[in-house]
Short mmCIF file of C-alpha atoms in Angstrom, two decimals:
data_model
loop_
_atom_site.label_atom_id
_atom_site.label_comp_id
_atom_site.label_asym_id
_atom_site.label_seq_id
_atom_site.Cartn_x
_atom_site.Cartn_y
_atom_site.Cartn_z
CA MET A 26 -0.15 -0.20 -0.19
CA LEU A 27 1.35 3.40 -0.71
CA GLU A 28 1.66 5.26 2.37
CA ASP A 29 -0.42 8.11 3.01
CA LEU A 30 0.70 11.45 3.66
CA SER A 31 -2.44 12.89 6.00
CA SER A 32 -4.69 11.50 7.32
CA SER A 33 -7.27 13.09 4.81
CA LYS A 34 -6.03 11.20 1.94
CA LEU A 35 -7.91 8.71 0.37
CA SER A 36 -6.24 4.77 0.16
CA ILE A 37 -4.59 3.84 -3.23
CA THR A 38 -3.39 0.61 -4.35
CA ASP A 39 0.20 -0.17 -5.81
CA ASN A 40 -2.48 -2.07 -8.48
CA ASP A 41 -4.47 1.43 -8.74
CA LEU A 42 -1.59 3.00 -9.78
CA ALA A 43 -0.12 -0.01 -12.09
CA LEU A 44 -3.24 -0.58 -13.65
CA GLY A 45 -3.32 3.70 -13.87
CA GLU A 46 -0.20 3.87 -15.76
CA GLN A 47 -0.94 0.96 -18.00
CA ILE A 48 -4.56 3.33 -19.09
CA LEU A 49 -1.93 5.98 -20.02
CA GLU A 50 0.08 4.02 -22.21
CA LYS A 51 -2.99 2.99 -23.99
CA GLU A 52 -4.58 5.95 -23.93
CA ARG A 53 -0.97 8.05 -25.58
CA ASP A 54 -1.24 5.53 -28.02
CA GLN A 55 -4.20 6.22 -29.45
CA THR A 56 -5.32 8.06 -32.84
CA LEU A 57 -6.68 11.22 -32.41
CA TRP A 58 -10.31 9.55 -33.53
CA GLN A 59 -10.04 6.88 -31.17
CA SER A 60 -9.38 9.59 -28.17
CA ALA A 61 -12.23 11.65 -28.76
CA MET A 62 -14.55 8.67 -28.69
CA SER A 63 -13.00 7.20 -25.75
CA HIS A 64 -13.76 11.17 -23.74
CA LYS A 65 -16.80 11.88 -24.78
CA LEU A 66 -17.91 13.37 -21.43
CA ILE A 67 -14.49 15.08 -21.37
CA LEU A 68 -15.21 16.73 -25.02
CA ALA A 69 -18.96 17.70 -23.55
CA HIS A 70 -17.51 19.60 -20.67
CA SER A 71 -15.02 21.51 -22.90
CA VAL A 72 -17.53 23.60 -24.04
CA ALA A 73 -17.09 25.68 -21.53
CA ALA A 74 -13.71 26.62 -22.27
CA PHE A 75 -14.59 26.82 -26.17
CA LEU A 76 -17.34 29.55 -25.11
CA ALA A 77 -14.32 31.55 -23.53
CA GLY A 78 -12.42 31.05 -26.48
CA GLY A 79 -15.69 33.64 -27.97
CA VAL A 80 -15.83 36.42 -24.84
CA PHE A 81 -11.93 36.66 -26.76
CA GLY A 82 -13.09 36.63 -30.06
CA TYR A 83 -16.13 38.66 -30.24
CA ASP A 84 -14.05 41.14 -28.57
CA SER A 85 -11.10 41.26 -30.27
CA VAL A 86 -12.83 41.98 -33.89
CA ILE A 87 -15.19 44.92 -32.82
CA ASN A 88 -12.18 46.83 -31.08
CA GLY A 89 -10.52 46.89 -34.37
CA ALA A 90 -13.13 46.63 -36.96
CA SER A 91 -15.87 48.89 -35.40
CA ILE A 92 -13.88 52.24 -35.87
CA SER A 93 -14.61 51.10 -39.75
CA MET A 94 -17.99 51.71 -38.93
CA PRO A 95 -19.10 55.22 -41.06
CA ALA A 96 -21.72 55.14 -37.67
CA PHE A 97 -19.09 55.12 -35.30
CA LEU A 98 -17.01 57.13 -37.30
CA LEU A 99 -19.49 59.70 -37.15
CA TYR A 100 -20.19 59.62 -33.69
CA PHE A 101 -16.39 59.10 -32.51
CA GLY A 102 -14.54 60.37 -35.51
CA ALA A 103 -12.75 63.18 -37.08
CA MET A 104 -12.30 64.81 -40.82
CA THR A 105 -9.51 65.38 -42.50
CA PRO A 106 -9.64 69.24 -44.45
CA ALA A 107 -10.69 67.03 -47.47
CA HIS A 108 -13.93 65.63 -45.73
CA GLN A 109 -12.98 62.53 -45.27
CA LEU A 110 -13.79 60.75 -41.90
CA TYR A 111 -11.15 58.69 -39.82
CA VAL A 112 -10.22 57.77 -36.28
CA PRO A 113 -7.11 60.47 -34.78
CA SER A 114 -4.36 57.84 -34.09
CA ILE A 115 -4.11 58.58 -30.60
CA TRP A 116 -7.91 57.48 -29.92
CA ALA A 117 -7.23 54.21 -32.31
CA SER A 118 -4.30 52.95 -30.26
CA LEU A 119 -6.25 53.43 -26.64
CA TRP A 120 -8.72 51.74 -27.42
CA THR A 121 -7.40 48.66 -28.99
CA ALA A 122 -3.96 48.86 -26.89
CA MET A 123 -5.00 49.74 -23.75
CA SER A 124 -7.86 46.75 -23.87
CA TYR A 125 -4.68 44.46 -24.39
CA LEU A 126 -2.81 45.94 -21.44
CA LEU A 127 -6.14 45.26 -19.43
CA GLN A 128 -6.16 42.05 -20.51
CA ALA A 129 -2.31 41.65 -19.47
CA ILE A 130 -3.05 42.87 -16.07
CA GLY A 131 -6.40 40.03 -15.63
CA GLY A 132 -4.37 37.20 -16.81
CA PHE A 133 -1.78 38.35 -14.24
CA GLY A 134 -4.16 38.96 -11.49
CA VAL A 135 -6.25 35.87 -12.04
CA GLY A 136 -3.63 33.38 -11.09
CA PHE A 137 -3.56 34.61 -7.41
CA VAL A 138 -7.27 34.54 -6.70
CA SER A 139 -8.00 31.21 -8.77
CA ASP A 140 -5.32 28.97 -6.41
CA ARG A 141 -7.91 30.46 -3.95
CA ILE A 142 -11.25 29.83 -5.03
CA GLY A 143 -10.71 27.58 -7.88
CA ARG A 144 -10.50 27.72 -11.94
CA LYS A 145 -14.85 27.42 -11.45
CA TRP A 146 -15.42 30.43 -10.04
CA SER A 147 -13.13 32.76 -11.11
CA ALA A 148 -14.32 31.86 -15.06
CA VAL A 149 -17.50 32.85 -13.70
CA GLY A 150 -16.51 35.65 -11.81
CA SER A 151 -14.90 37.24 -14.67
CA CYS A 152 -17.87 36.93 -16.90
CA PHE A 153 -19.90 39.17 -14.69
CA ILE A 154 -17.02 41.53 -14.75
CA SER A 155 -17.10 41.65 -18.56
CA PHE A 156 -20.45 42.00 -18.69
CA ALA A 157 -20.29 45.39 -17.14
CA GLY A 158 -17.55 46.33 -19.19
CA VAL A 159 -19.90 45.79 -22.19
CA GLY A 160 -22.30 47.70 -20.65
CA ILE A 161 -20.23 50.81 -20.10
CA GLN A 162 -19.44 50.77 -24.01
CA PHE A 163 -22.93 49.93 -24.81
CA ALA A 164 -23.46 53.39 -23.04
CA ALA A 165 -20.81 55.56 -23.91
CA ASN A 166 -21.06 58.78 -25.18
CA SER A 167 -17.67 59.98 -25.35
CA ARG A 168 -14.02 59.13 -26.49
CA GLY A 169 -12.82 58.46 -22.84
CA LEU A 170 -15.96 56.84 -21.60
CA LEU A 171 -16.00 54.10 -24.23
CA LEU A 172 -12.03 53.41 -23.48
CA ALA A 173 -12.90 53.12 -20.03
CA GLY A 174 -15.43 50.39 -20.91
CA LYS A 175 -13.04 48.67 -23.41
CA MET A 176 -10.51 48.76 -20.18
CA VAL A 177 -13.08 47.11 -17.90
CA ASN A 178 -13.97 44.45 -20.41
CA GLY A 179 -10.24 43.70 -21.36
CA LEU A 180 -9.42 43.14 -17.62
CA ALA A 181 -11.98 40.40 -17.48
CA ILE A 182 -11.32 38.81 -20.97
CA GLY A 183 -7.66 38.20 -19.97
CA CYS A 184 -9.20 36.65 -16.09
CA VAL A 185 -11.58 34.46 -18.26
CA PHE A 186 -9.24 33.24 -20.87
CA ALA A 187 -5.94 32.19 -18.45
CA THR A 188 -8.65 30.63 -16.38
CA ALA A 189 -10.30 29.05 -19.37
CA THR A 190 -7.19 27.61 -21.18
CA SER A 191 -5.87 25.99 -17.93
CA TRP A 192 -9.13 24.50 -16.41
CA ALA A 193 -9.46 22.32 -20.28
CA SER A 194 -5.66 21.85 -19.99
CA GLU A 195 -6.04 20.17 -16.55
CA ILE A 196 -9.57 18.49 -17.33
CA SER A 197 -8.13 16.79 -20.70
CA PRO A 198 -6.67 13.58 -21.36
CA VAL A 199 -2.77 13.74 -23.19
CA ARG A 200 -3.95 12.10 -26.11
CA LEU A 201 -6.65 15.07 -26.84
CA ARG A 202 -4.92 18.00 -24.60
CA GLY A 203 -3.60 19.84 -28.04
CA PRO A 204 -7.19 19.79 -29.79
CA ILE A 205 -8.63 20.42 -27.37
CA GLN A 206 -6.44 24.50 -27.01
CA SER A 207 -7.21 24.30 -30.76
CA GLY A 208 -10.72 23.49 -30.15
CA ILE A 209 -10.46 26.87 -28.20
CA VAL A 210 -9.06 28.77 -30.82
CA LEU A 211 -11.33 27.65 -33.10
CA PHE A 212 -14.29 28.51 -31.15
CA MET A 213 -12.40 32.30 -31.05
CA VAL A 214 -11.99 32.58 -34.50
CA LEU A 215 -15.46 31.07 -35.23
CA ILE A 216 -16.93 34.08 -32.97
CA GLN A 217 -14.48 36.73 -34.40
CA GLY A 218 -15.86 35.76 -38.36
CA VAL A 219 -19.75 35.94 -36.62
CA GLY A 220 -18.26 39.34 -35.22
CA LEU A 221 -17.03 40.66 -38.18
CA ALA A 222 -20.73 39.52 -40.38
CA VAL A 223 -22.53 41.43 -37.68
CA ILE A 224 -20.35 44.33 -38.23
CA ARG A 225 -21.07 44.17 -42.02
CA VAL A 226 -24.46 43.92 -41.77
CA TYR A 227 -24.63 46.93 -39.94
CA ILE A 228 -21.84 49.01 -42.20
CA SER A 229 -24.50 50.51 -44.48
CA ASP A 230 -26.46 52.18 -41.39
CA ILE A 231 -24.99 55.67 -39.91
CA ARG A 232 -27.43 55.94 -37.05
CA GLU A 233 -26.32 55.52 -33.72
CA GLN A 234 -28.16 52.70 -33.22
CA ALA A 235 -25.66 51.14 -35.48
CA PHE A 236 -22.58 50.60 -33.67
CA ARG A 237 -24.63 49.81 -30.41
CA THR A 238 -26.14 47.00 -31.93
CA VAL A 239 -22.98 45.87 -32.62
CA PHE A 240 -21.22 46.43 -28.76
CA ALA A 241 -24.82 45.25 -27.31
CA ILE A 242 -24.46 41.37 -28.83
CA GLN A 243 -21.17 40.81 -27.61
CA TRP A 244 -23.55 40.58 -23.93
CA VAL A 245 -24.39 37.22 -25.20
CA TRP A 246 -21.05 35.57 -24.84
CA PRO A 247 -20.24 36.75 -21.34
CA VAL A 248 -23.39 35.61 -20.24
CA VAL A 249 -23.75 31.88 -21.74
CA THR A 250 -19.99 31.36 -20.87
CA ALA A 251 -20.65 32.24 -16.95
CA SER A 252 -24.08 29.96 -17.19
CA ALA A 253 -21.92 26.93 -18.61
CA PHE A 254 -19.08 27.39 -16.09
CA ALA A 255 -21.38 27.33 -13.20
CA PHE A 256 -22.55 23.37 -14.19
CA MET A 257 -18.80 22.50 -14.86
CA PRO A 258 -16.99 20.56 -12.37
CA GLU A 259 -13.80 21.55 -10.66
CA SER A 260 -10.32 20.82 -12.02
CA PRO A 261 -9.31 17.98 -10.15
CA SER A 262 -5.90 18.62 -10.29
CA TRP A 263 -6.42 21.83 -8.41
CA LEU A 264 -8.44 20.05 -5.79
CA LEU A 265 -5.74 17.61 -5.15
CA VAL A 266 -3.67 20.47 -4.40
CA LYS A 267 -5.84 21.67 -1.93
CA GLY A 268 -6.35 18.45 -0.23
CA LYS A 269 -9.91 17.69 -1.47
CA GLU A 270 -9.12 14.58 -2.59
CA ALA A 271 -12.93 12.80 -2.19
CA ALA A 272 -14.07 15.97 -4.94
CA ALA A 273 -11.55 15.23 -7.03
CA LYS A 274 -12.33 11.74 -7.27
CA LYS A 275 -15.96 12.66 -7.89
CA VAL A 276 -14.50 15.10 -10.87
CA LEU A 277 -12.97 11.95 -12.12
CA ALA A 278 -15.96 10.13 -12.28
CA ARG A 279 -17.94 12.57 -13.95
CA LEU A 280 -15.41 13.41 -16.73
CA HIS A 281 -14.70 10.00 -17.34
CA GLY A 282 -17.90 7.94 -16.53
CA LYS A 283 -18.57 5.93 -13.41
CA ASN A 284 -17.14 3.09 -14.23
CA ASN A 285 -14.15 3.92 -15.98
CA HIS A 286 -11.47 3.00 -13.85
CA ILE A 287 -11.65 5.96 -11.71
CA ASP A 288 -9.61 4.53 -8.61
CA ALA A 289 -6.89 3.95 -11.10
CA ARG A 290 -7.25 7.51 -12.85
CA PHE A 291 -7.45 8.80 -9.73
CA ALA A 292 -3.99 6.97 -8.09
CA LEU A 293 -2.05 8.03 -11.18
CA LEU A 294 -3.38 11.80 -11.21
CA ARG A 295 -2.43 11.63 -7.20
CA LYS A 296 0.85 10.30 -7.81
CA GLN A 297 1.85 12.83 -10.14
CA VAL A 298 0.77 15.84 -8.23
CA GLU A 299 2.51 14.53 -5.30
CA THR A 300 6.25 13.96 -6.86
CA GLU A 301 5.77 17.62 -9.02
CA LYS A 302 4.97 18.75 -4.52
CA ALA A 303 8.00 17.23 -3.54
CA GLN A 304 10.15 18.15 -5.94
CA SER A 305 9.15 21.64 -5.02
CA GLU A 306 8.11 21.34 -1.66
CA LYS A 307 11.46 23.75 -0.94
CA LYS A 308 9.90 26.52 -3.33
CA GLY A 309 6.50 27.19 -1.75
CA ALA A 310 3.10 26.43 -3.03
CA GLY A 311 4.17 27.22 -6.28
CA GLY A 312 4.05 30.89 -6.76
CA TYR A 313 5.01 33.51 -10.22
CA LEU A 314 8.78 33.01 -9.16
CA GLU A 315 9.44 29.91 -9.08
CA LEU A 316 8.38 30.05 -12.85
CA PHE A 317 11.61 31.84 -12.81
CA GLN A 318 13.27 29.41 -11.30
CA GLY A 319 15.93 26.67 -12.38
CA ALA A 320 14.39 24.62 -15.45
CA ASN A 321 11.09 26.53 -15.24
CA PHE A 322 13.06 29.55 -16.32
CA LYS A 323 13.38 28.54 -20.21
CA ARG A 324 9.98 27.31 -20.29
CA THR A 325 8.42 30.82 -18.74
CA LEU A 326 10.74 32.34 -21.35
CA THR A 327 9.03 29.66 -23.98
CA VAL A 328 5.43 31.20 -23.21
CA PHE A 329 6.99 34.24 -23.40
CA TRP A 330 8.27 33.76 -26.98
CA LEU A 331 5.33 32.05 -28.55
CA PHE A 332 3.64 35.32 -27.28
CA LEU A 333 5.71 37.52 -28.88
CA ALA A 334 5.09 36.56 -31.86
CA ALA A 335 2.23 38.46 -32.16
CA GLY A 336 4.22 41.38 -32.12
CA LEU A 337 6.68 40.42 -34.41
CA ASN A 338 4.53 38.67 -37.46
CA GLY A 339 2.45 42.01 -38.09
CA ALA A 340 -0.72 40.54 -36.09
CA SER A 341 -1.25 43.70 -34.93
CA LEU A 342 -1.45 45.07 -38.69
CA LEU A 343 -3.44 42.58 -39.93
CA ALA A 344 -5.96 42.52 -36.87
CA GLN A 345 -6.05 46.25 -38.13
CA ASN A 346 -6.88 45.27 -42.05
CA VAL A 347 -10.78 46.91 -42.39
CA TYR A 348 -9.73 49.92 -41.30
CA PHE A 349 -6.53 49.60 -42.64
CA LEU A 350 -7.61 48.96 -46.11
CA ILE A 351 -10.56 51.32 -46.21
CA ILE A 352 -8.45 54.18 -45.69
CA ALA A 353 -6.31 52.76 -48.79
CA GLY A 354 -9.22 53.09 -50.80
CA LEU A 355 -11.19 49.87 -50.48
CA ALA A 356 -14.33 50.21 -50.86
CA PRO A 357 -15.97 49.11 -47.04
CA VAL A 358 -18.10 46.20 -48.21
CA HIS A 359 -15.61 44.88 -50.10
CA ALA A 360 -13.05 44.93 -47.31
CA PHE A 361 -15.22 43.70 -44.97
CA ASP A 362 -16.38 40.54 -47.08
CA ILE A 363 -12.68 39.45 -48.08
CA GLY A 364 -12.24 39.49 -44.27
CA ILE A 365 -15.03 37.49 -43.26
CA GLY A 366 -13.68 35.04 -46.27
CA GLY A 367 -10.33 34.92 -44.31
CA PHE A 368 -11.78 33.76 -40.82
CA GLY A 369 -13.86 31.59 -42.86
CA LEU A 370 -10.16 29.98 -44.52
CA ALA A 371 -8.51 29.92 -40.93
CA ILE A 372 -12.13 27.73 -39.44
CA ILE A 373 -10.87 25.34 -42.23
CA ALA A 374 -7.57 25.03 -41.57
CA ILE A 375 -7.95 24.72 -37.38
CA VAL A 376 -10.09 22.00 -37.78
CA ALA A 377 -7.58 20.15 -40.46
CA SER A 378 -4.75 20.77 -37.88
CA TRP A 379 -6.14 18.48 -35.58
CA PHE A 380 -4.42 15.83 -37.80
CA TYR A 381 -1.23 17.01 -39.53
CA MET A 382 -0.20 18.81 -35.85
CA GLU A 383 0.49 15.59 -34.84
CA LYS A 384 1.50 14.23 -38.36
CA PHE A 385 4.00 17.07 -39.24
CA GLY A 386 4.92 18.40 -35.70
CA ARG A 387 4.51 21.63 -33.13
CA ARG A 388 7.61 22.86 -33.78
CA SER A 389 7.96 22.36 -37.76
CA ILE A 390 4.76 23.87 -38.13
CA TRP A 391 5.50 27.25 -36.18
CA LEU A 392 8.66 27.39 -38.27
CA VAL A 393 7.14 27.31 -41.78
CA GLY A 394 4.76 29.76 -40.37
CA CYS A 395 7.23 31.98 -39.61
CA PHE A 396 9.46 31.56 -42.76
CA VAL A 397 5.68 31.91 -45.04
CA ASN A 398 5.65 35.08 -43.07
CA ILE A 399 8.23 36.54 -43.98
CA LEU A 400 7.28 36.16 -47.99
CA ILE A 401 4.09 37.70 -47.26
CA MET A 402 5.26 40.65 -45.25
CA ALA A 403 7.81 41.69 -47.99
CA THR A 404 5.32 40.59 -51.07
CA ILE A 405 2.67 43.22 -49.26
CA GLY A 406 5.41 45.36 -49.02
CA GLY A 407 6.01 45.91 -52.55
CA LEU A 408 2.90 46.01 -53.74
CA TYR A 409 3.09 50.03 -52.48
CA TYR A 410 4.89 50.54 -55.08
CA SER A 411 2.04 49.83 -57.51
CA LYS A 412 -1.20 52.12 -58.06
CA SER A 413 -3.30 50.27 -59.14
CA HIS A 414 -6.72 48.56 -58.19
CA SER A 415 -6.03 45.00 -58.68
CA ALA A 416 -2.68 46.06 -56.39
CA LEU A 417 -4.98 47.01 -53.69
CA TRP A 418 -7.39 44.20 -54.17
CA ALA A 419 -3.86 42.01 -53.77
CA VAL A 420 -3.05 42.96 -51.00
CA ALA A 421 -6.76 42.96 -48.82
CA ILE A 422 -6.32 39.30 -50.30
CA LEU A 423 -3.02 38.80 -49.15
CA MET A 424 -3.42 40.13 -45.56
CA ASN A 425 -6.50 37.69 -44.76
CA VAL A 426 -4.72 34.37 -46.67
CA LEU A 427 -2.22 36.00 -43.71
CA ILE A 428 -4.38 36.00 -40.96
CA ALA A 429 -5.21 32.53 -41.33
CA TRP A 430 -2.33 31.13 -42.12
CA GLN A 431 -0.88 32.99 -38.58
CA ILE A 432 -3.25 31.39 -36.55
CA LEU A 433 -3.19 28.29 -38.18
CA THR A 434 0.56 28.16 -37.79
CA MET A 435 1.33 30.25 -34.96
CA SER A 436 -1.72 31.12 -33.03
CA ASN A 437 -3.22 27.60 -32.79
CA VAL A 438 0.56 26.28 -31.89
CA GLY A 439 1.19 28.94 -29.57
CA TRP A 440 -1.86 27.83 -27.11
CA VAL A 441 -0.90 24.13 -27.69
CA ILE A 442 2.48 24.58 -26.52
CA THR A 443 1.78 26.48 -23.84
CA ALA A 444 -0.67 24.29 -22.46
CA GLU A 445 2.28 20.88 -22.61
CA ILE A 446 4.81 22.87 -21.34
CA SER A 447 3.92 23.64 -17.69
CA THR A 448 3.58 21.69 -14.43
CA TYR A 449 0.17 20.78 -12.54
CA ARG A 450 1.01 23.35 -9.62
CA LEU A 451 2.01 25.72 -12.27
CA ARG A 452 -0.26 25.62 -15.05
CA LEU A 453 -2.60 28.20 -14.31
CA LYS A 454 0.21 30.86 -13.57
CA THR A 455 1.86 29.75 -17.38
CA GLN A 456 -1.76 29.93 -18.99
CA ALA A 457 -1.62 33.82 -17.31
CA ILE A 458 1.97 34.32 -18.46
CA GLY A 459 0.75 33.49 -21.91
CA VAL A 460 -2.16 35.50 -21.79
CA MET A 461 -0.21 38.32 -20.55
CA SER A 462 2.43 37.94 -22.71
CA ASN A 463 0.14 37.70 -25.71
CA ALA A 464 -2.01 41.14 -24.01
CA GLY A 465 1.39 43.29 -23.46
CA VAL A 466 2.76 42.25 -27.09
CA THR A 467 -0.55 43.44 -28.69
CA TRP A 468 -0.97 46.35 -26.55
CA LEU A 469 2.67 46.92 -27.53
CA PHE A 470 2.42 46.38 -31.03
CA THR A 471 -1.04 47.83 -31.30
CA PHE A 472 -0.48 51.12 -30.18
CA ILE A 473 2.56 51.89 -32.22
CA VAL A 474 1.07 50.26 -35.72
CA PRO A 475 -1.33 52.73 -36.50
CA TYR A 476 1.26 55.36 -36.35
CA MET A 477 3.03 53.51 -38.87
CA TYR A 478 0.36 53.37 -41.26
CA ASN A 479 -2.14 56.28 -40.56
CA THR A 480 -2.31 59.40 -42.66
CA ASP A 481 -2.20 61.77 -39.90
CA SER A 482 1.18 59.77 -39.09
CA GLY A 483 4.12 57.91 -40.78
CA ASN A 484 1.52 57.24 -43.60
CA LEU A 485 3.71 54.08 -44.58
CA GLY A 486 0.75 52.28 -45.85
CA ALA A 487 1.42 48.87 -47.50
CA ARG A 488 5.24 49.21 -47.33
CA THR A 489 4.09 48.53 -43.40
CA GLY A 490 4.80 45.04 -44.57
CA PHE A 491 8.67 45.54 -45.05
CA VAL A 492 8.91 46.27 -41.20
CA PHE A 493 7.05 42.92 -40.33
CA MET A 494 9.03 41.11 -42.60
CA ALA A 495 12.41 41.81 -41.09
CA THR A 496 10.88 41.24 -37.53
CA SER A 497 9.79 38.00 -38.53
CA VAL A 498 13.16 37.31 -39.28
CA VAL A 499 13.78 38.17 -35.97
CA LEU A 500 11.34 36.15 -34.76
CA PHE A 501 12.50 32.78 -37.26
CA ILE A 502 15.77 32.48 -35.70
CA GLY A 503 14.80 33.00 -31.98
CA SER A 504 12.15 29.83 -32.32
CA TYR A 505 15.08 27.42 -33.50
CA PHE A 506 16.01 27.52 -30.13
CA TRP A 507 13.35 27.70 -28.32
CA VAL A 508 9.97 26.40 -29.57
CA PRO A 509 10.05 22.25 -29.06
CA ASP A 510 7.89 19.77 -29.56
CA LEU A 511 6.10 18.39 -27.08
CA HIS A 512 3.48 15.89 -28.95
CA GLY A 513 3.11 12.75 -26.38
CA PHE A 514 5.22 13.44 -23.35
CA THR A 515 3.19 13.68 -20.44
CA THR A 516 3.72 16.46 -17.46
CA ASP A 517 6.30 14.25 -15.90
CA GLU A 518 7.98 13.71 -18.74
CA VAL A 519 8.08 17.20 -19.66
CA ASP A 520 9.39 18.25 -16.64
CA TRP A 521 12.48 15.49 -17.09
CA LEU A 522 13.44 17.09 -20.96
CA TYR A 523 13.65 20.68 -19.04
CA SER A 524 15.55 19.59 -16.01
CA GLN A 525 18.23 17.50 -18.57
CA LYS A 526 18.82 20.86 -20.05
CA ILE A 527 18.07 18.70 -23.47
CA PRO A 528 18.33 21.30 -26.87
CA VAL A 529 14.46 21.41 -27.45
CA ARG A 530 14.96 20.45 -30.98
CA SER A 531 16.01 16.77 -29.68
CA PHE A 532 12.74 16.70 -27.82
CA GLN A 533 11.39 14.16 -30.05
CA LYS A 534 14.07 12.05 -30.25
CA TYR A 535 13.64 10.93 -26.55
CA ALA A 536 10.44 10.20 -27.70
CA ASP A 537 11.74 6.44 -27.76
CA GLY A 538 11.09 5.53 -24.32
CA ARG A 539 13.89 7.57 -23.01
CA ALA A 540 11.51 10.45 -21.82
CA LYS A 541 9.72 8.05 -20.19
CA GLU A 542 11.87 6.23 -17.83
CA GLY A 543 14.06 9.56 -16.96
CA ALA A 544 10.74 10.59 -15.90
CA ALA A 545 10.05 7.24 -13.92
CA MET A 546 13.38 7.53 -11.69
CA ARG A 547 13.29 11.12 -11.43
CA ALA A 548 9.77 10.17 -9.29
CA GLU A 549 11.02 7.46 -7.66
CA ALA A 550 14.15 9.53 -6.09
CA ALA A 551 12.03 12.66 -5.27
CA GLU A 552 10.23 9.80 -2.98
CA HIS A 553 12.80 8.88 -1.20
#
């Protein structure tokens, strides 16, 4: 019998633990379809996390695209001497950049709250804050009040997205961890497309009601997400960390089915959490400082790098592509139609990635994504020098194809790796670092980019593509040394790989059983 570490612990047998390890190996070798069929209950519960992606997705679109609506421009915009409506660069930057800055703060702060009250109620509470932020935007009658609403909602979105992605990772079996994170990105992109379609419906309406309706529809997402999370179980690993073993076992039964080897699954999860705790007991309860200590430091830098990509690859420019194309001379209706088509392409690509990501690997897809990004950004920059209308259409098409490409090869892969790279105890804080990095980087670049291309500032136009061609080269070089492929590894095995300081480009060489053996020896040493 394994030794009980406290009187509140449930007893488990060596047979339970051995069976749990056998189940893990069997599930690791399943195909994607087999794993999905074996874990239908987990996929059903994951819908709550998918809805959180919708909260993020709708806000990100209306933040950038609503400023292209004539009704919005008439109410909050300004007019050039040539009687052309535009949004002053300072406000175009503030409305988007400050929202992302508060997302970063929310992603950081929710780690402390979630460690105390759990993932489930942190997500619900964050949705209530989002509801209030949307209300401020809906009622705003000045640029400053609109900014306040975007900041409140940004804070909430950072909280709910970090919590939801962490919770989804903690309930996922190893084979579905990547696809479920990818599913969150899929729903985020789907709702981005919906948001763009909503704006497209109201683009010709110049009444104040037009843009206010676009804001009001955003209330749907926090309400639906909060309602879903209210009926979801708590994270079983969080419950184990808090010593609530009976509750954790009940959650596992709910996620896997009561007759699906719950004792064995509980024994394995408890063993993993205890091993990790034993290895880190001298470092406290898993605070943010621990993310920057020992082997965790490189993992944290990798997470930051994955989301620094959102700035270096030019995503901030692409996020404002509708407004960018309109001021470049493309008709608003055409700009929106092409944008909707781009999101449709991204949705198809993300679904396809569930299958080819396993075949080609996260690292390879990421590096190819960076390389192609360099080429397309260079092409967009070069098209500036052609003054034909067909060149403008080419820029529009390339920008939206690149949106789909970046989501497919970088955004999607980045969230998958972030979920796979962290330890159990630090998973929420690692996800929070991801959200914070993504939001912080997007804040910085979103603030700067309008000054590059806008007519009242740098006036680079499509030449902005050259800037992001150069930064994408930097991204490719750094990614070669930092971005890993963690497909098929358990959390314990990832711990071992980083503790041994194995180069990330060599990780998959250890999928032959050496990582498993190393993790087992490390766990055995921790017991003694």
